[in-house]
Structure formats: C-alpha cells, structure tokens
Coordinates of C-alpha atoms and ligand atoms in Angstrom, one line a residue:
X1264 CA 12.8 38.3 12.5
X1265 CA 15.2 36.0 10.4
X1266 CA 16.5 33.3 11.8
X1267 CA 20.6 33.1 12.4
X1268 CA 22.6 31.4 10.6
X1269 CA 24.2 28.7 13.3
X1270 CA 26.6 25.4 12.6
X1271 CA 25.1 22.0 13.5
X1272 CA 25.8 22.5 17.3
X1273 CA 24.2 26.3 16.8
X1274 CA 27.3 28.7 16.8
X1275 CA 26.9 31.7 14.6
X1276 CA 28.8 31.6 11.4
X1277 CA 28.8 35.3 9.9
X1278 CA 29.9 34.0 6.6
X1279 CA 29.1 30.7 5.3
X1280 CA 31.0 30.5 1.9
X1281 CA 34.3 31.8 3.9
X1282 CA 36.4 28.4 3.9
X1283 CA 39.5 28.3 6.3
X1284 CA 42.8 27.8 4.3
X1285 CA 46.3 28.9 4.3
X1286 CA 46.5 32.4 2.6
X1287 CA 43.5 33.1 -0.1
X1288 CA 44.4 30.2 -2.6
X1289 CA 46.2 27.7 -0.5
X1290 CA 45.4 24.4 0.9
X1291 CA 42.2 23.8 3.3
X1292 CA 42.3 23.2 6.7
X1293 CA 40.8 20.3 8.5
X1294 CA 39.4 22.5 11.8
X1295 CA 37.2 23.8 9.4
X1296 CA 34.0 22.2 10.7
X1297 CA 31.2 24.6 9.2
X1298 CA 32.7 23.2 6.0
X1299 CA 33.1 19.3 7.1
X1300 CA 30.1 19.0 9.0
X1301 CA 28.1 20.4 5.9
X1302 CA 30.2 17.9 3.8
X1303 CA 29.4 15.2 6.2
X1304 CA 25.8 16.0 6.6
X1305 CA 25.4 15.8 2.8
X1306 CA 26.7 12.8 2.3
X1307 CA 24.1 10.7 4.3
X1308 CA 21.0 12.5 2.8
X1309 CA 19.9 9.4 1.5
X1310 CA 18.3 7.2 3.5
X1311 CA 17.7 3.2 2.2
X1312 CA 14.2 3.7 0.0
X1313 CA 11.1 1.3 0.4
X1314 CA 12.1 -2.1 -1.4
X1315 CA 8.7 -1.8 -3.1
X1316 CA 6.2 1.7 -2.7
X1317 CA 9.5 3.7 -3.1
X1318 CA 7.6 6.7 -5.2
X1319 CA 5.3 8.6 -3.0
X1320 CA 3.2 11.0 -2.4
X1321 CA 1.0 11.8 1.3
X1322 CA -1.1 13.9 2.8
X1323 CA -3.2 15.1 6.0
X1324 CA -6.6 15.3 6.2
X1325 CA -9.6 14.0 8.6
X1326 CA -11.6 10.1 8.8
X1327 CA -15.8 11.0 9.7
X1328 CA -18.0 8.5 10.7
X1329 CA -21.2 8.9 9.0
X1330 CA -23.3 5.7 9.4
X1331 CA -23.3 3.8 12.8
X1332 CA -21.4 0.5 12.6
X1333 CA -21.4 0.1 15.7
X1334 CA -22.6 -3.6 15.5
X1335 CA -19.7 -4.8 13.3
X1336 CA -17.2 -3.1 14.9
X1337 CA -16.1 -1.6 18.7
X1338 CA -13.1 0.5 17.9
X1339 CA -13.4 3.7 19.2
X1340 CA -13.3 6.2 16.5
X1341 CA -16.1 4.5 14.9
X1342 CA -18.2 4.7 18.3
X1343 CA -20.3 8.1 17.2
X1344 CA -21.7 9.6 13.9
X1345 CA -19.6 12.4 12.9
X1346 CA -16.5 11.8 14.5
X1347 CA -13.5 12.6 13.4
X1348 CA -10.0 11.3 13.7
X1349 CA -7.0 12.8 11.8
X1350 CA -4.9 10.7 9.4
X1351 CA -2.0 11.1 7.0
X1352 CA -2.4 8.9 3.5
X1353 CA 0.3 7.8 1.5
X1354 CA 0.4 7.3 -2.4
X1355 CA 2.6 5.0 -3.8
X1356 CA 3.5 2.8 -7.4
X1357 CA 4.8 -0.1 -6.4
X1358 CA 8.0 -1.6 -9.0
X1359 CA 9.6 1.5 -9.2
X1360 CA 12.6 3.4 -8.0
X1361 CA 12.0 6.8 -5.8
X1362 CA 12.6 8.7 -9.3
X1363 CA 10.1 6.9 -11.4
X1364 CA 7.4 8.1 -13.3
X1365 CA 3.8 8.2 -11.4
X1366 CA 2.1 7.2 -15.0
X1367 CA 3.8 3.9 -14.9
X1368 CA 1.2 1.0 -15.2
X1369 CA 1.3 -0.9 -11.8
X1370 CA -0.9 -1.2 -8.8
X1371 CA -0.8 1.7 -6.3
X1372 CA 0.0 1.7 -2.9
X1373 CA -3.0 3.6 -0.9
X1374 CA -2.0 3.2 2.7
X1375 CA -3.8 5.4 5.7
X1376 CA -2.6 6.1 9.5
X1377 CA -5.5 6.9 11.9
X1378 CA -4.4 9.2 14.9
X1379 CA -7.0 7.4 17.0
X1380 CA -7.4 7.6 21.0
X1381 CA -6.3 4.5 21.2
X1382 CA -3.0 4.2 19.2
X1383 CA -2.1 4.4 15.3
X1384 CA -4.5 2.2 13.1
X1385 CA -2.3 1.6 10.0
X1386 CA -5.0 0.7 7.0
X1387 CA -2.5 -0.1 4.2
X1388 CA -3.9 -0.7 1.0
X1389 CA -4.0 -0.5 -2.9
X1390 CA -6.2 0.9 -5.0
X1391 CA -6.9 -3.3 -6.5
X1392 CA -9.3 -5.5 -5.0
X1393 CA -6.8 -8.6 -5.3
X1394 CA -2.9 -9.2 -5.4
X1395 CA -0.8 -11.3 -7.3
X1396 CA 0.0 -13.8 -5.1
X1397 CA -1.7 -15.9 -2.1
X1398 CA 1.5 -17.6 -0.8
X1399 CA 3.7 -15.2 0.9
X1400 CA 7.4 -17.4 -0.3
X1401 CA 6.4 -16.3 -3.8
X1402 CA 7.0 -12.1 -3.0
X1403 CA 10.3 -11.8 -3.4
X1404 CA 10.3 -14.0 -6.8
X1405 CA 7.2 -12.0 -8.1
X1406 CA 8.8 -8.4 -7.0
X1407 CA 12.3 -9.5 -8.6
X1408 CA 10.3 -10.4 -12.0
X1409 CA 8.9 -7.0 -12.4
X1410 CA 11.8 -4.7 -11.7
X1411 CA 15.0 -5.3 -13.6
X1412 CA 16.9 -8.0 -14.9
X1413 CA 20.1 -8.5 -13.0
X1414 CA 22.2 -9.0 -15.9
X1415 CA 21.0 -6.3 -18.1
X1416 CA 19.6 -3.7 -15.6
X1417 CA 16.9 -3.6 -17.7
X1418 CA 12.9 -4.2 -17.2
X1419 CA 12.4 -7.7 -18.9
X1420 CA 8.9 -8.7 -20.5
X1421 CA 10.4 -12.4 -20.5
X1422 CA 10.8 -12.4 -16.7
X1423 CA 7.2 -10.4 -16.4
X1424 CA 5.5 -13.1 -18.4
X1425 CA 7.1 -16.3 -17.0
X1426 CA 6.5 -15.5 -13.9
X1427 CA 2.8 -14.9 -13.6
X1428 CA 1.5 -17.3 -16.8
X1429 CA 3.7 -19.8 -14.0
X1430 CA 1.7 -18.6 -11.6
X1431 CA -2.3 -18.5 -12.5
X1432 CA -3.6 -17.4 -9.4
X1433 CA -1.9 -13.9 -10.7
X1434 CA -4.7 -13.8 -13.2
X1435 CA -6.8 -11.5 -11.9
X1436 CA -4.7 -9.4 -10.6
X1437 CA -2.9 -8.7 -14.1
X1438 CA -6.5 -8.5 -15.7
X1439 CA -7.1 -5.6 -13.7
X1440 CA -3.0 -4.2 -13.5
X1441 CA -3.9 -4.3 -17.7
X1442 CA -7.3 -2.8 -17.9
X1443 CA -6.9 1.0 -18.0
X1444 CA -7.4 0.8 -14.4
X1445 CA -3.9 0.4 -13.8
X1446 CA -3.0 3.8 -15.2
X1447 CA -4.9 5.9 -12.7
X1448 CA -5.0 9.4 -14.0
X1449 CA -4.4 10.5 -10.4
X1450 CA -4.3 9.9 -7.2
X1451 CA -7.3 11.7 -6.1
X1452 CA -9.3 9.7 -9.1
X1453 CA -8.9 6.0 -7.8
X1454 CA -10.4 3.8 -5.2
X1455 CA -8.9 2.1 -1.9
X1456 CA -9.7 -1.8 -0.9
X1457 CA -8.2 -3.7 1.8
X1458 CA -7.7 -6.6 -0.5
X1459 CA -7.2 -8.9 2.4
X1460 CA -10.2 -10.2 4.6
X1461 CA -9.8 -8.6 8.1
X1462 CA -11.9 -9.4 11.2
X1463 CA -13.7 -6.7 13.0
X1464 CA -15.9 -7.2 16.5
X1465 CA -18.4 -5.2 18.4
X1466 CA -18.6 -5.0 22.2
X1467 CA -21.0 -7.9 22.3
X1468 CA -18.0 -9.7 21.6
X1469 CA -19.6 -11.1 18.1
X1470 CA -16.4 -10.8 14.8
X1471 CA -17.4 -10.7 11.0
X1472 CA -14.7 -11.1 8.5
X1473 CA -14.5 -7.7 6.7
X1474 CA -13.8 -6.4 3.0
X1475 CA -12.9 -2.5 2.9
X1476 CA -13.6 -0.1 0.0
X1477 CA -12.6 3.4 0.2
X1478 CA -14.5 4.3 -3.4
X1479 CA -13.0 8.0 -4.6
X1480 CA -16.0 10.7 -4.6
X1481 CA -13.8 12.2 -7.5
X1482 CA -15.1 9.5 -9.7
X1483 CA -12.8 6.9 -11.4
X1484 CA -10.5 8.1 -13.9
X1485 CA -7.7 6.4 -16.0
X1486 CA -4.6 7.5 -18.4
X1487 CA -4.8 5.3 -21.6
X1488 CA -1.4 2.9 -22.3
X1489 CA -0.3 5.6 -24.8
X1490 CA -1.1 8.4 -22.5
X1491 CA 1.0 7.0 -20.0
X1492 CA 3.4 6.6 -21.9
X1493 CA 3.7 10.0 -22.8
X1494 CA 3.2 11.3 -19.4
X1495 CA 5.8 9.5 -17.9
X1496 CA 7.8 11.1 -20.3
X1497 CA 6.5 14.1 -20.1
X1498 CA 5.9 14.5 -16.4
X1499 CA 7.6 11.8 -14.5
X1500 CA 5.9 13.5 -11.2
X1501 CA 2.2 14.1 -12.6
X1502 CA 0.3 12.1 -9.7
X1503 CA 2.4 14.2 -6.9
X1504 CA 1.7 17.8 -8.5
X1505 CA -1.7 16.9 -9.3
X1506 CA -2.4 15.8 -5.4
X1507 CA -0.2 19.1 -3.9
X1508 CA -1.5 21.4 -6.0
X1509 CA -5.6 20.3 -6.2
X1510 CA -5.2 19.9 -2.3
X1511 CA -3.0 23.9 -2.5
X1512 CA -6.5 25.1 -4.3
X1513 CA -8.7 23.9 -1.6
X1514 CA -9.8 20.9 -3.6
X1515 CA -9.6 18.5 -1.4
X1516 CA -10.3 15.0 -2.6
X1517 CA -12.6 12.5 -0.4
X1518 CA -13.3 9.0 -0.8
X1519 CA -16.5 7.4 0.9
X1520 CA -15.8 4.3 2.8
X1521 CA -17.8 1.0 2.6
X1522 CA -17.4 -2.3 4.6
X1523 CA -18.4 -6.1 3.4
X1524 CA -19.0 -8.8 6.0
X1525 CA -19.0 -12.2 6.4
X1526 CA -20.0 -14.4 9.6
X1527 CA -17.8 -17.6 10.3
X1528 CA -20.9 -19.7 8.9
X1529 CA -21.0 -17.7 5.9
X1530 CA -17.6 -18.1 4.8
X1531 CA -17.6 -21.7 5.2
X1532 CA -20.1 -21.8 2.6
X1533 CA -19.1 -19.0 0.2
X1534 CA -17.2 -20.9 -3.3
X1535 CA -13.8 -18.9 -2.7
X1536 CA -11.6 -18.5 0.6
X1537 CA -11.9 -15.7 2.3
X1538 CA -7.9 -16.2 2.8
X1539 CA -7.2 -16.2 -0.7
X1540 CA -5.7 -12.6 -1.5
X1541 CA -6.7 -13.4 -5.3
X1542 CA -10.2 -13.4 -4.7
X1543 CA -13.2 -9.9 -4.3
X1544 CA -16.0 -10.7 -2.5
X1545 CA -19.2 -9.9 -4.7
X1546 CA -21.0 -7.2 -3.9
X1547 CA -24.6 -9.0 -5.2
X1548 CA -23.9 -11.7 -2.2
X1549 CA -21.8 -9.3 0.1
X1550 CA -23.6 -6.0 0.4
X1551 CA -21.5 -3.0 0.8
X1552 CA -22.3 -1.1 3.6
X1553 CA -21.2 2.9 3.9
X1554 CA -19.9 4.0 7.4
X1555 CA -17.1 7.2 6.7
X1556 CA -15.8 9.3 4.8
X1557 CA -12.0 9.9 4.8
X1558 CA -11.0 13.4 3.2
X1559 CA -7.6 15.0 2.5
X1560 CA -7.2 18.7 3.2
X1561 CA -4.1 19.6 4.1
X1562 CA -0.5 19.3 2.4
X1563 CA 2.8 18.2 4.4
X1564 CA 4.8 20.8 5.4
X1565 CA 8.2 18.5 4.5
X1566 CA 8.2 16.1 2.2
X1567 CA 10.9 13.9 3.7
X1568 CA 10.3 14.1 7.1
X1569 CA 6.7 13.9 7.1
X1570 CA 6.4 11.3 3.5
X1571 CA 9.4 9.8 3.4
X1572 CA 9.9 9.1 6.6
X1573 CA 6.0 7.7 6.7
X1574 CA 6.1 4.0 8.4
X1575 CA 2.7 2.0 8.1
X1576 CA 2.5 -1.5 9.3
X1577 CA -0.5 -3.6 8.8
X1578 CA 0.0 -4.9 12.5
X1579 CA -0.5 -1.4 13.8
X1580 CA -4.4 -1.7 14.8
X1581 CA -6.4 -1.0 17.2
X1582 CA -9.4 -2.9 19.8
X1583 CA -11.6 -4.8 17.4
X1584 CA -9.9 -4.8 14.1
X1585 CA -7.5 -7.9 14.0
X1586 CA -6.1 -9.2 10.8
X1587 CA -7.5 -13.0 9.5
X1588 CA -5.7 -16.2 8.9
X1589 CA -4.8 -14.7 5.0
X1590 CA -1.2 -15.9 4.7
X1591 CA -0.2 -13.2 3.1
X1592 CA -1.5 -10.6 5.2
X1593 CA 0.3 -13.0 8.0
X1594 CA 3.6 -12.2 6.6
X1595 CA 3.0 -8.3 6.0
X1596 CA 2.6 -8.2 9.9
X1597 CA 6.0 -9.1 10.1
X1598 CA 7.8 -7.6 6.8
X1599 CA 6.5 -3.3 7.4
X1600 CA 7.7 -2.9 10.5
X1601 CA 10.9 -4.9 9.5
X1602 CA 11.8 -2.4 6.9
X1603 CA 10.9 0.5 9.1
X1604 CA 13.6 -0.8 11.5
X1605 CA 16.1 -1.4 8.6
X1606 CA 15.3 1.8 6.5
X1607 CA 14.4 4.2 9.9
X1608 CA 16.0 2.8 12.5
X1609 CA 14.7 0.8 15.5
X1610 CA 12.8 3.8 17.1
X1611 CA 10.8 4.5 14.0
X1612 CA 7.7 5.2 16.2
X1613 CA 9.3 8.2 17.6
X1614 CA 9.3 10.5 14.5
X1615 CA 6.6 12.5 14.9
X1616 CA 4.5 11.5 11.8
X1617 CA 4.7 7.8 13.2
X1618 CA 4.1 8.8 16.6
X1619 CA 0.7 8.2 18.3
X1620 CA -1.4 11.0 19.4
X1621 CA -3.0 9.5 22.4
X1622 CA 0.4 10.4 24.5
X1623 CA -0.3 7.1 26.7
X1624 CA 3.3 5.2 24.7
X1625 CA 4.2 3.7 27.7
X1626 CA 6.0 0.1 27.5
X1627 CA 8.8 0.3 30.0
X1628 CA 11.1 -3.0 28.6
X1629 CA 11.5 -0.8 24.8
X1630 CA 14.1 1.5 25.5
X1631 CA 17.5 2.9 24.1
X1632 CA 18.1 2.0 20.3
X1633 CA 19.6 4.2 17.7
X1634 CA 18.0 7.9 17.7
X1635 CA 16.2 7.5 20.7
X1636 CA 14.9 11.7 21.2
X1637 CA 11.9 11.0 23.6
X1638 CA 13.5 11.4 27.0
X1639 CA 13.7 7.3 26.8
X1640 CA 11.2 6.9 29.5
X1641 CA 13.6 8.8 32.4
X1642 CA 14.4 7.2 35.0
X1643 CA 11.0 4.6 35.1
X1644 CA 12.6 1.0 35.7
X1645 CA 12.9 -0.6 32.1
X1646 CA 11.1 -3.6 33.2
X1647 CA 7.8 -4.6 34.3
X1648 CA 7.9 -3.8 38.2
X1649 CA 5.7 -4.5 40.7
X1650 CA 7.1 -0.8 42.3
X1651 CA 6.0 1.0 39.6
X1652 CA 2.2 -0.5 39.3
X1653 CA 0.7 0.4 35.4
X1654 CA -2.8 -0.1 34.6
X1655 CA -3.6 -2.7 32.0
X1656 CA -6.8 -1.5 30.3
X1657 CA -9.3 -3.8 29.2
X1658 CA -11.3 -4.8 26.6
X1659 CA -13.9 -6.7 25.6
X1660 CA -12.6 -10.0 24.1
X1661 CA -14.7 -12.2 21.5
X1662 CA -16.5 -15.4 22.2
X1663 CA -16.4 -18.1 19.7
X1664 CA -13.3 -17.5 18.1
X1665 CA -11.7 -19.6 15.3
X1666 CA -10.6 -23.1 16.0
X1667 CA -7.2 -23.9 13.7
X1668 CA -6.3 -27.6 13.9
X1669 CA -3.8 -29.6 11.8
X1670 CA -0.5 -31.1 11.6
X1671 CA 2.2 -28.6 11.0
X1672 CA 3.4 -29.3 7.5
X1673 CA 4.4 -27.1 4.2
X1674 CA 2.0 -26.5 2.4
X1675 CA 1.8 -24.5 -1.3
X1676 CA -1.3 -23.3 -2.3
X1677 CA -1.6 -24.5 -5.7
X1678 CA -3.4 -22.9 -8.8
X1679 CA -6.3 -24.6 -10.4
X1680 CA -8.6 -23.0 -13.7
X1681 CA -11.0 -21.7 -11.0
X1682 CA -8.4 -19.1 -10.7
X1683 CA -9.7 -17.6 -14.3
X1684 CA -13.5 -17.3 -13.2
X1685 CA -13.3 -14.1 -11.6
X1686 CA -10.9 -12.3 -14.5
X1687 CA -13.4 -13.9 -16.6
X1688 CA -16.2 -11.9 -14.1
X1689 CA -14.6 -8.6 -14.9
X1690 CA -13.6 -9.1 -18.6
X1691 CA -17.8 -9.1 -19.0
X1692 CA -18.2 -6.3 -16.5
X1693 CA -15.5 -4.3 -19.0
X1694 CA -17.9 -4.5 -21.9
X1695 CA -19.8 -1.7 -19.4
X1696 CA -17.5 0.7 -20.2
X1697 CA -16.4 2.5 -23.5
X1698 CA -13.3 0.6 -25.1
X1699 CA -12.2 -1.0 -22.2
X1700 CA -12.3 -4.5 -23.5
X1701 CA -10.5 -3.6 -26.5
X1702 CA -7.7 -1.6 -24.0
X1703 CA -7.6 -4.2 -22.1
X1704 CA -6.1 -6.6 -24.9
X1705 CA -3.5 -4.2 -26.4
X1706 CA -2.5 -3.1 -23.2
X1707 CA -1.4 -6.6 -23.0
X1708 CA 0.1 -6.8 -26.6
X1709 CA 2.0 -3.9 -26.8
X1710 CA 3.7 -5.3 -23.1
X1711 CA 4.2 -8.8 -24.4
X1712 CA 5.4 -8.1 -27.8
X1713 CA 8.5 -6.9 -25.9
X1714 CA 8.4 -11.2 -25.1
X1715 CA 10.1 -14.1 -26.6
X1716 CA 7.6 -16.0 -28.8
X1717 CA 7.5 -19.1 -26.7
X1718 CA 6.5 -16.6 -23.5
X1719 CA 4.3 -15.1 -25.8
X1720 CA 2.4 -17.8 -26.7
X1721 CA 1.9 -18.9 -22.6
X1722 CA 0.5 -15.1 -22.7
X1723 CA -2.1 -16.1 -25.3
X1724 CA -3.3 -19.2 -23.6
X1725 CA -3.3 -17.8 -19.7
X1726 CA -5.7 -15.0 -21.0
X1727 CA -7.9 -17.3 -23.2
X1728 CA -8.6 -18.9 -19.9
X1729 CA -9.8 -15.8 -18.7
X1730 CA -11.8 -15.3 -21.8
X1731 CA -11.4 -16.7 -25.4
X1732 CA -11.9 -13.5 -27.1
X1733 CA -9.4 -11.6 -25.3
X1734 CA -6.9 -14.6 -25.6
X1735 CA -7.7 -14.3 -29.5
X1736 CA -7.7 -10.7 -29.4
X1737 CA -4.2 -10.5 -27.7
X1738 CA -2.6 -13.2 -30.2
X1739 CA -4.0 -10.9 -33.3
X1740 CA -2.3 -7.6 -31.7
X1741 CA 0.6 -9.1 -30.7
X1742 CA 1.6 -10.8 -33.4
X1743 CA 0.8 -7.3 -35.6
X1744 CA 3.3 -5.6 -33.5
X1745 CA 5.7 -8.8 -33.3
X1746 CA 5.5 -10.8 -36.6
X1747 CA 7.1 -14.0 -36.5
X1748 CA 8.7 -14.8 -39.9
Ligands
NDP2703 P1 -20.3 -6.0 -9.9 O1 -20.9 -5.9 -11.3 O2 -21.2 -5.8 -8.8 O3 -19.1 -5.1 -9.7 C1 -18.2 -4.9 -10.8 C2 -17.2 -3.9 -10.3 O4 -16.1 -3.9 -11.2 C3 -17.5 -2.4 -10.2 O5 -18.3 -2.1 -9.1 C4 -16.2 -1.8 -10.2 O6 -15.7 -1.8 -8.8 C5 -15.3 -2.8 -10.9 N1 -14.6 -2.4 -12.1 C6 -15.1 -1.8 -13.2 N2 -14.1 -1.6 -14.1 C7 -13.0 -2.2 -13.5 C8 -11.6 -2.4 -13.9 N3 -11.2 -2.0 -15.1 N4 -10.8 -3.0 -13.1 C9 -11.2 -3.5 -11.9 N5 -12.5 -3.3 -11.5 C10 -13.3 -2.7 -12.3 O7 -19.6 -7.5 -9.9 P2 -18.9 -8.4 -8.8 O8 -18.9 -7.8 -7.4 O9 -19.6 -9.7 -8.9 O10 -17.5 -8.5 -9.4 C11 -17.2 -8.8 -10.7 C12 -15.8 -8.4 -11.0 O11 -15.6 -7.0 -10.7 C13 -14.8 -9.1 -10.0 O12 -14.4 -10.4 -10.5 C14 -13.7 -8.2 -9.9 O13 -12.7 -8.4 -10.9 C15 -14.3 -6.8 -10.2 N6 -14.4 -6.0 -8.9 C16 -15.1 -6.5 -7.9 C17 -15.1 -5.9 -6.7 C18 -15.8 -6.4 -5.5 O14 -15.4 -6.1 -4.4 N7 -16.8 -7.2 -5.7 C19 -14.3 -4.6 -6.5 C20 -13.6 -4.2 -7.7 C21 -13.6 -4.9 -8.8 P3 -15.7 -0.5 -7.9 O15 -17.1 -0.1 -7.6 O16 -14.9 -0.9 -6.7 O17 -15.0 0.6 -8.7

C-alpha cells in the first residue's frame, strides 16, 4: 500500500500543490502551514560540511579475521579466525568543497567504523602512508594554503608552494600526493594505512607500537594528471558512481589488512620516530603481518543520513588499541569529535549510523543536549549514584607502560635534510613502475608553472633534495611550460 501523504506533524493533506489564498489569484495566507513548514524545512537542508573530507562517498560491508593476532592485540573482534564485525567506510578528498570533483589530485580520506561488541572502533585513515605535517599548530596554515586564496577565491600555486618548500618535513608527503598515486582511479583501486603509529596490547598485558595497511585486493590503479583533468571535467562524481554502482553489480571490493610492529626497545633504536607522522616504517626491517580482510558489500540506503551524517573520531577505540604519543594524532583525538558536535550537534552518537551496536550506551551524567531522540536515559539519576549500582567491566591493563618525563615547554619540531631520505627511498622505488618517475616530475611542473618564478625556483631545489634528477627534471618542464624571458 502507498504511503499517505501527511504534513510534518502527520495530518493528511489531499492536495499538496493547493496553496491557501484569498480567492484563486489573490494574496497567501500565513495559516498556511503545509506550505510554510515545507518552506521552512527547505531552507535548513544544509547542514555545516566537513572543514576538510567534505566530498564523500561510504559504504557497508563486513571486517573477517583471518590470521590469529591474538598476541599483538586483545580486542575482541580480533579474538577468533573468521569473525566478523560489520563496519561502514567512508571515502573522502580532502581540499575540496562537497561539490568537487573526485579526480582532483589530493590524498584520500579512507576512514572505517567497526560495530564491535565492545563499542565503535573508528580506524580513520588515508590511502598515504605519511602526512604533511608532524606539528599539529601547522594544520590550519597547511589546510588554508591548499584551498583558496582569500582575496581571489581562487586556488593559488604561490600559497601551495610556499607553504610546504617552508616546510620540508612535507616532502614526502607531496612526493607521493604527485606521483600518479595521488590520482586514484577509484576508490575500490587504492590502499588504506594508519599513517600514525598506534599501540595495540594482548591479554598478557605486553603493547607493540603498530603500522596498519589495508592494501586493495583490486590492485592499485591511478588516473594520469591529464586524465584527471579531464575527468573532473567530465565526471565530477566518477569515484562515487564507480563505488555505488561496482558494489550495485555484486562487485564488491575488499582490501586485505596487514599490521607492522615495533616493541618499546625497538623503537628506541629504529633511525626515525615512531611519532613522526612524515615517516613509513620499512617493510624489509618491519615485516607486515596479514590478520583480516575488510570487504564492502552493501550500498547505503540514504546518502545523507547514513554518509553525510557519518562521524568518525580517532578517539573512538576499543580495549587494546590506544593511540601513541604522535602529536598529531594527539590533536585529532580532540578536533573529530569537535566538528561532529559543531556540524551534528552534541548528540552525534545518537544517529543511528554513529550509534554503537553493543546496546550497553550507558553513561548516566551525558544527558539532554540538542536532538536528544533516545528516551535520554528515563528517569535513571543523571549522576553516578550509589542507588543505582552499574557494573564497571574490566580489563586487562599493560605492564610496563611508557615513562614521559620533561619540563613542560613549547617545542616545534623542526625540519632537517633527513626529511628528503625517504622521498628519496620512493623516487628509486618509482623507477619499478612504467613512467612513473617521469609522471612524477610533470605532475609537479604543470602544478608549479601556475607559480611565481622565485616560488618556482624553491620548487626546484626542495625536490633536488629528494633527488637531483627529479629536481633537474622539474626545472626543464617547468620552465618549457613557464619560460622566463
Ligand atoms: P619497499 O620497496 O619494501 O616498498 C615500496 C613500497 O612503495 C611498495 O610496497 C608500495 O607500497 C609503495 N609504492 C609504490 N609506488 C608508490 C607511489 N607512487 N607512491 C607511494 N608508494 C608507492 O620499500 P620501503 O618499505 O623501504 O619503502 C620505500 C618507500 O616506499 C618509502 O620511503 C615510502 O615512500 C614508500 N612506501 C612505503 C611504505 C611502507 O609502509 N614501508 C608504504 C607505502 C609506500 P604498498 O605496498 O603499500 O602499495
């Protein structure tokens, strides 16, 4: 049976286009409500989009243990091989507006919420090993250089450039972001990595510092710059109908999952920190180590309500999996869930695709707040209360944690030229691969011909630290497409 037609509070209306006014032409009348409510409604479809990660795309599908790792790690939906716990992943660019094209070349967003039995496990990463930046002050400067100039409106290659040849420890970062690998050709063809070192413990109450790598079972595959540019043109939304539709087919796209680790002792010896957001782990000294599969099977039903309305915060983990001392990684606990509360509203956890599974949300002080539809906890005292006894599960905690001593002081993390050995690492690894060392250097050009010559040449001298071919290589391109008279 249809459903009836009803106004916001669920009267019938027999005839929705049939708008109260004096006579057939005359002036409207206010006690119209099917009319003003629909008016009103309209008006505040727009919700504030994500700062950064604004263009999206998500979907449902299953996490399956397939290797014990048990040993690194206690959480519960790792405990058994072939377990599975639901999750919903979320696609994202970064720099761009909700509108933007997919094809544009930036790092993605790759950010998955485990339904596990013991709360939401938010695993929010990008499809690049490293970030831009190791000192969480610098975001807002970095994230203000590559959207648009506040004068002009415009995206500005002279605000691009000075910002990260100002800031080396970008370098590896952009030497990725400007290999083809920062034009995936989807979604489904792109890997997942933590980026950030996170700590994981087993019951015996030993912790490892831990890489992540979901690597796609799709294989790897990349839009050159000139086919980006032409499919951003051409289909602005190519990454979302590519992930709907394949997913629609019964394709659905997997990715096996791989962790690193790294005892305490170890990482006191390795030449890098394992704080430093800039830096991979390699996988010759840090073996990867398979335990899951995650796999994405079944499309939203709503875009906004299920994608849109999609909240992952890095602080949202379970037993066992803590976050490290990465600074960075630090100030993302804080900054998700802060824009979930500006962008959703304080009671963010309450829409279903944010809302734990486990039905055990019990934490009697959190109540009221805007949109508060859970029945608010009834009439339970909203404080702790010896009345109204709760039981505190436990479990078990690690021995031999870290020991952080110091003075409390500022300190800024400064760049030295060992920031260029690991760009350096994958500019050789590129000569693997068809073209891609050649890409790599007129992706670059064709970007920083856009420059003024004086950011230009910082261009040619940051990448020449990263290899003197490629710095040479640029300069020759560039100045091709950019002569200087
Ligand atoms: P390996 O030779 O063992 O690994 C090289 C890795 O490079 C590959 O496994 C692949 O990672 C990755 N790769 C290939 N093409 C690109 C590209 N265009 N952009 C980014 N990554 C690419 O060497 P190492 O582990 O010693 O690392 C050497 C360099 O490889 C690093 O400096 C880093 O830039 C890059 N890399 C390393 C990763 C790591 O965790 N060790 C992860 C990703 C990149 P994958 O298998 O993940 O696709």
């Amino acid at each position: 049976m249809a459903p009836v037609y009803t106004n916001s509070n669920g009267c019938p209306i027999p005839e929705p286009f049939a708008t109260q006014r004096i006579g057939k032409h005359g002036p409207l009348l206010l006690q119209d409500f099917n009319l003003i409510d629909s008016l009103a409604h309209f008006d505040r479809e727009r919700i504030p989009e994500r700062v950064v990660h604004a263009k999206g795309s998500g979907a449902y599908g299953y996490f399956e243990v397939t290797d014990d790792i048990t040993d690194v790690c206690g959480a519960a939906f790792l405990d058994t091989i072939g377990k599975r716990t639901k999750v919903f992943t979320r696609f994202s660019t970064v720099g761009g507006e909700s509108g933007s094209p997919d094809a544009a070349r930036d790092p993605r967003g790759f950010a998955t919420k485990f339904y596990t039995e013991e709360g939401n496990l938010d695993l929010v990463y990008n499809n690049t090993p490293v970030f831009f930046i190791r000192d969480p002050s610098k975001f807002p400067h970095f994230i203000h250089t590559q959207k648009r100039n506040p004068e002009t409106h415009l995206k500005d290659a002279n605000m691009f450039w000075d910002y990260l040849t100002s800031n080396p420890e970008s370098a590896h970062q952009v030497t990725i972001l400007f290999s083809d690998r920062g034009t995936p050709a989807s979604y489904r063809e792109m890997n997942g990595y933590s980026g950030h070192t996170y700590k994981w413990s087993n019951k015996k109450g030993e912790w490892f510092y831990v890489q992540v790598h979901f690597i796609s079972d799709q294989g790897i595959k990349t839009l050159n710059n000139e086919e980006a540019g032409a499919m951003s043109g051409a289909n602005p939304d190519h990454a979302q109908e590519d992930l709907f539709k394949e997913i629609a087919k019964g394709n659905a796209p997997s990715w096996t999952c791989y962790v690193q680790t790294m005892t305490a002792e170890q990482a006191k010896k390795a030449p890098f920190s394992v704080f430093d957001l800039t830096k991979v782990w390699p996988h010759a000294d840090y073996p990867m180590r398979r335990f899951g599969k995650l796999v994405l099977n079944e499309n939203p039903k709503n875009y906004f309500a299920e994608v849109e309305q999609a909240a992952f915060s890095p602080a949202h983990t379970v037993p066992h999996m803590e976050p490290s001392a990465d600074p960075v990684l630090q100030s993302r606990l804080f900054s998700y869930a802060d824009t979930h509360r500006h962008r959703l509203g304080t009671n963010y956890t309450q829409i279903p695709v944010n809302c734990p599974v486990t039905g055990r949300v019990f934490n009697p002080h959190m109540r009221d707040g805007g949109m508060n539809v859970n029945g608010n906890l009834g009439a339970h005292p909203n404080y702790l209360a010896t009345s109204h006894p709760l039981e505190f599960k436990q479990f078990s905690l690690q021995e031999d944690q870290e020991v952080w001593e110091g003075s409390a002081c500022p300190f800024h993390w400064k760049a030295t030229d060992d920031e260029f050995k690991q760009p350096g690492a994958l500019y050789k690894v590129l000569a693997k691969y068809p073209n891609q060392q050649k890409n790599l250097a007129h992706n670059v050009a064709v970007h920083v011909s856009a420059a003024d010559p004086h950011i230009q040449d910082r261009v040619f001298e940051y990448f020449s630290k990263v290899d003197p071919e490629l710095g040479s290589n640029i300069k020759k391109e560039t100045l091709q497409l950019s002569p200087r008279n």
